N, C-alpha and C. Protein backbone atom coordinates (compact mmCIF):
# COMPACT_ATOMS: atom_id res chain seq x y z
N MET A 1 -10.14 -3.24 38.11
CA MET A 1 -9.00 -2.53 37.26
C MET A 1 -7.49 -3.18 37.25
N VAL A 2 -7.32 -2.59 36.29
CA VAL A 2 -6.13 -3.57 35.09
C VAL A 2 -4.57 -2.91 36.07
N THR A 3 -4.08 -4.24 36.85
CA THR A 3 -2.91 -3.50 38.29
C THR A 3 -1.52 -2.89 37.02
N LEU A 4 -0.80 -2.44 37.44
CA LEU A 4 0.45 -2.52 36.66
C LEU A 4 1.72 -2.96 36.43
N GLU A 5 1.76 -3.88 36.39
CA GLU A 5 2.19 -5.73 36.94
C GLU A 5 1.63 -6.23 35.82
N GLN A 6 0.56 -6.14 35.79
CA GLN A 6 -0.77 -6.98 34.29
C GLN A 6 -0.14 -6.23 32.96
N ARG A 7 -0.31 -4.79 33.17
CA ARG A 7 -0.45 -3.93 32.19
C ARG A 7 1.04 -4.18 31.77
N VAL A 8 2.27 -4.30 32.55
CA VAL A 8 3.73 -4.90 31.85
C VAL A 8 3.79 -6.00 31.43
N SER A 9 3.33 -7.00 31.81
CA SER A 9 3.38 -8.37 31.87
C SER A 9 2.39 -8.77 30.55
N ASN A 10 1.27 -7.65 30.26
CA ASN A 10 0.82 -7.58 28.53
C ASN A 10 1.71 -7.30 27.56
N LEU A 11 2.22 -5.85 28.13
CA LEU A 11 3.50 -5.64 27.02
C LEU A 11 5.12 -6.15 26.52
N GLU A 12 4.84 -7.43 28.23
CA GLU A 12 6.42 -8.21 27.91
C GLU A 12 6.29 -8.97 26.43
N THR A 13 4.96 -10.34 27.04
CA THR A 13 3.99 -10.71 25.84
C THR A 13 3.99 -10.05 24.39
N GLU A 14 3.62 -8.73 24.52
CA GLU A 14 3.27 -8.32 22.79
C GLU A 14 4.89 -8.26 22.40
N PHE A 15 5.50 -7.45 23.09
CA PHE A 15 6.78 -7.27 22.54
C PHE A 15 7.61 -8.71 22.44
N ARG A 16 7.18 -10.33 23.05
CA ARG A 16 7.93 -11.30 23.02
C ARG A 16 7.47 -11.53 21.21
N THR A 17 5.88 -11.72 20.93
CA THR A 17 5.51 -11.90 20.62
C THR A 17 5.83 -11.93 19.24
N GLU A 18 5.91 -10.09 18.63
CA GLU A 18 6.27 -9.18 17.55
C GLU A 18 7.74 -9.38 17.22
N LEU A 19 8.51 -9.10 18.38
CA LEU A 19 9.67 -9.35 17.59
C LEU A 19 10.21 -11.06 17.08
N ARG A 20 9.71 -11.50 16.95
CA ARG A 20 10.41 -12.76 16.51
C ARG A 20 9.72 -12.59 14.89
N HIS A 21 8.88 -11.53 14.36
CA HIS A 21 9.15 -10.79 13.12
C HIS A 21 10.00 -10.51 12.36
N LEU A 22 10.61 -9.66 13.14
CA LEU A 22 11.89 -8.95 13.49
C LEU A 22 12.65 -9.16 12.38
N ALA A 23 13.91 -9.01 11.62
CA ALA A 23 15.39 -9.42 11.01
C ALA A 23 16.27 -8.66 12.08
N THR A 24 17.30 -10.61 12.02
CA THR A 24 17.91 -10.21 12.90
C THR A 24 19.22 -9.92 11.78
N LYS A 25 20.07 -9.75 12.62
CA LYS A 25 21.59 -9.60 11.54
C LYS A 25 21.84 -10.21 11.15
N ALA A 26 22.10 -11.31 11.19
CA ALA A 26 22.41 -12.76 10.28
C ALA A 26 21.71 -12.35 8.73
N ASP A 27 19.85 -12.46 9.34
CA ASP A 27 19.20 -12.13 7.86
C ASP A 27 19.27 -10.86 7.41
N LEU A 28 19.78 -10.21 7.98
CA LEU A 28 20.37 -8.76 7.34
C LEU A 28 21.63 -8.72 6.16
N ALA A 29 22.66 -9.61 7.26
CA ALA A 29 23.67 -10.09 6.49
C ALA A 29 23.62 -11.22 4.89
N ASP A 30 22.56 -11.90 4.60
CA ASP A 30 21.82 -12.63 4.23
C ASP A 30 21.59 -11.74 2.80
N LEU A 31 21.09 -11.55 2.77
CA LEU A 31 19.85 -10.48 2.70
C LEU A 31 20.95 -9.18 1.80
N LYS A 32 21.94 -8.78 2.33
CA LYS A 32 22.73 -8.10 1.76
C LYS A 32 23.68 -8.38 0.89
N ALA A 33 24.30 -9.99 1.66
CA ALA A 33 25.09 -10.49 0.10
C ALA A 33 24.11 -10.69 -0.98
N GLU A 34 22.66 -11.27 -0.75
CA GLU A 34 22.34 -11.82 -1.54
C GLU A 34 21.84 -10.36 -2.66
N LEU A 35 21.41 -9.07 -2.53
CA LEU A 35 21.08 -8.24 -2.84
C LEU A 35 23.17 -8.08 -3.63
N ARG A 36 23.99 -8.07 -3.29
CA ARG A 36 24.73 -7.29 -3.86
C ARG A 36 25.45 -8.51 -5.64
N GLY A 37 25.02 -9.66 -5.02
CA GLY A 37 24.95 -11.21 -6.09
C GLY A 37 24.42 -10.14 -7.40
N ASP A 38 22.90 -10.30 -6.55
CA ASP A 38 21.79 -9.81 -7.96
C ASP A 38 22.50 -8.61 -8.96
N LEU A 39 23.19 -7.78 -7.75
CA LEU A 39 23.56 -6.21 -8.16
C LEU A 39 24.08 -6.49 -9.54
N THR A 40 25.78 -7.26 -8.62
CA THR A 40 26.48 -8.14 -10.38
C THR A 40 25.83 -8.44 -11.66
N LYS A 41 25.27 -9.62 -11.00
CA LYS A 41 24.45 -10.32 -12.51
C LYS A 41 23.77 -9.34 -12.96
N ALA A 42 23.16 -8.12 -13.12
CA ALA A 42 22.53 -7.09 -13.29
C ALA A 42 23.89 -6.78 -14.16
N VAL A 43 24.50 -5.91 -13.70
CA VAL A 43 25.48 -5.14 -14.16
C VAL A 43 26.70 -5.75 -14.99
N VAL A 44 26.90 -7.12 -14.71
CA VAL A 44 27.43 -7.60 -16.15
C VAL A 44 26.84 -8.22 -17.11
N GLY A 45 25.54 -8.42 -17.08
CA GLY A 45 23.86 -8.45 -17.70
C GLY A 45 24.24 -7.22 -18.88
N LEU A 46 23.87 -5.87 -17.83
CA LEU A 46 24.10 -5.07 -18.88
C LEU A 46 25.27 -4.47 -19.96
N ALA A 47 25.95 -5.11 -19.40
CA ALA A 47 27.25 -4.03 -20.23
C ALA A 47 27.75 -5.53 -21.32
N GLY A 48 26.98 -6.93 -20.69
CA GLY A 48 27.34 -7.61 -21.74
C GLY A 48 26.43 -7.36 -23.33
N LEU A 49 24.87 -6.63 -22.54
CA LEU A 49 24.06 -6.40 -23.80
C LEU A 49 25.05 -5.03 -24.25
N GLN A 50 25.47 -4.49 -23.58
CA GLN A 50 26.16 -2.93 -24.74
C GLN A 50 26.73 -3.06 -25.62
N LEU A 51 27.58 -4.06 -24.97
CA LEU A 51 28.78 -4.97 -25.76
C LEU A 51 28.32 -5.30 -27.21
N ALA A 52 27.43 -6.42 -27.11
CA ALA A 52 26.62 -6.85 -28.00
C ALA A 52 25.75 -5.58 -29.16
N GLY A 53 25.61 -4.65 -28.52
CA GLY A 53 25.16 -3.62 -28.90
C GLY A 53 26.05 -2.84 -29.90
N LEU A 54 26.78 -2.97 -29.86
CA LEU A 54 28.48 -1.97 -30.46
C LEU A 54 28.71 -3.15 -31.34
N ALA A 55 28.94 -4.25 -30.87
CA ALA A 55 29.14 -4.95 -31.73
C ALA A 55 27.83 -5.16 -33.29
N ALA A 56 26.37 -5.21 -33.31
CA ALA A 56 25.76 -5.63 -34.05
C ALA A 56 26.05 -3.62 -34.78
N VAL A 57 25.98 -2.72 -33.99
CA VAL A 57 25.88 -1.02 -34.90
C VAL A 57 27.76 -1.93 -35.79
N ALA A 58 28.85 -1.60 -34.61
CA ALA A 58 30.03 -1.56 -36.18
C ALA A 58 29.85 -2.98 -36.94
N ALA A 59 29.04 -4.23 -36.76
CA ALA A 59 28.81 -5.48 -37.99
C ALA A 59 28.14 -4.51 -39.33
N ILE A 60 27.41 -3.80 -38.76
CA ILE A 60 26.09 -2.94 -39.71
C ILE A 60 27.06 -1.95 -40.24
N VAL A 61 27.85 -1.22 -39.57
CA VAL A 61 29.14 -0.57 -40.18
C VAL A 61 29.26 -0.83 -41.61
N LYS A 62 30.67 -1.63 -41.18
CA LYS A 62 30.49 -2.81 -41.91
C LYS A 62 30.29 -3.33 -43.07
N LEU A 63 29.09 -3.78 -42.90
CA LEU A 63 28.29 -3.92 -44.21
C LEU A 63 28.22 -2.86 -45.01
N LEU A 64 27.32 -1.26 -44.49
CA LEU A 64 27.10 -0.46 -45.46
C LEU A 64 28.10 -0.07 -46.12
N GLY A 65 29.19 0.29 -45.52
CA GLY A 65 30.27 0.84 -45.31
C GLY A 65 31.65 0.44 -46.39
């Protein structure tokens, strides 16, 4: 029969093993900063594409008009 102490010891071992795989506050802060940077690049890139499209439309209108 397994004693309560052995069961608690087994749980502690499992928790120590599993908790190493969880993200820390520092990991989450790094991820947040990385995502903000990526989002900023995406917004700037999309704005640039929109401006390029508008410039192309303006050039076509000028050429045809």
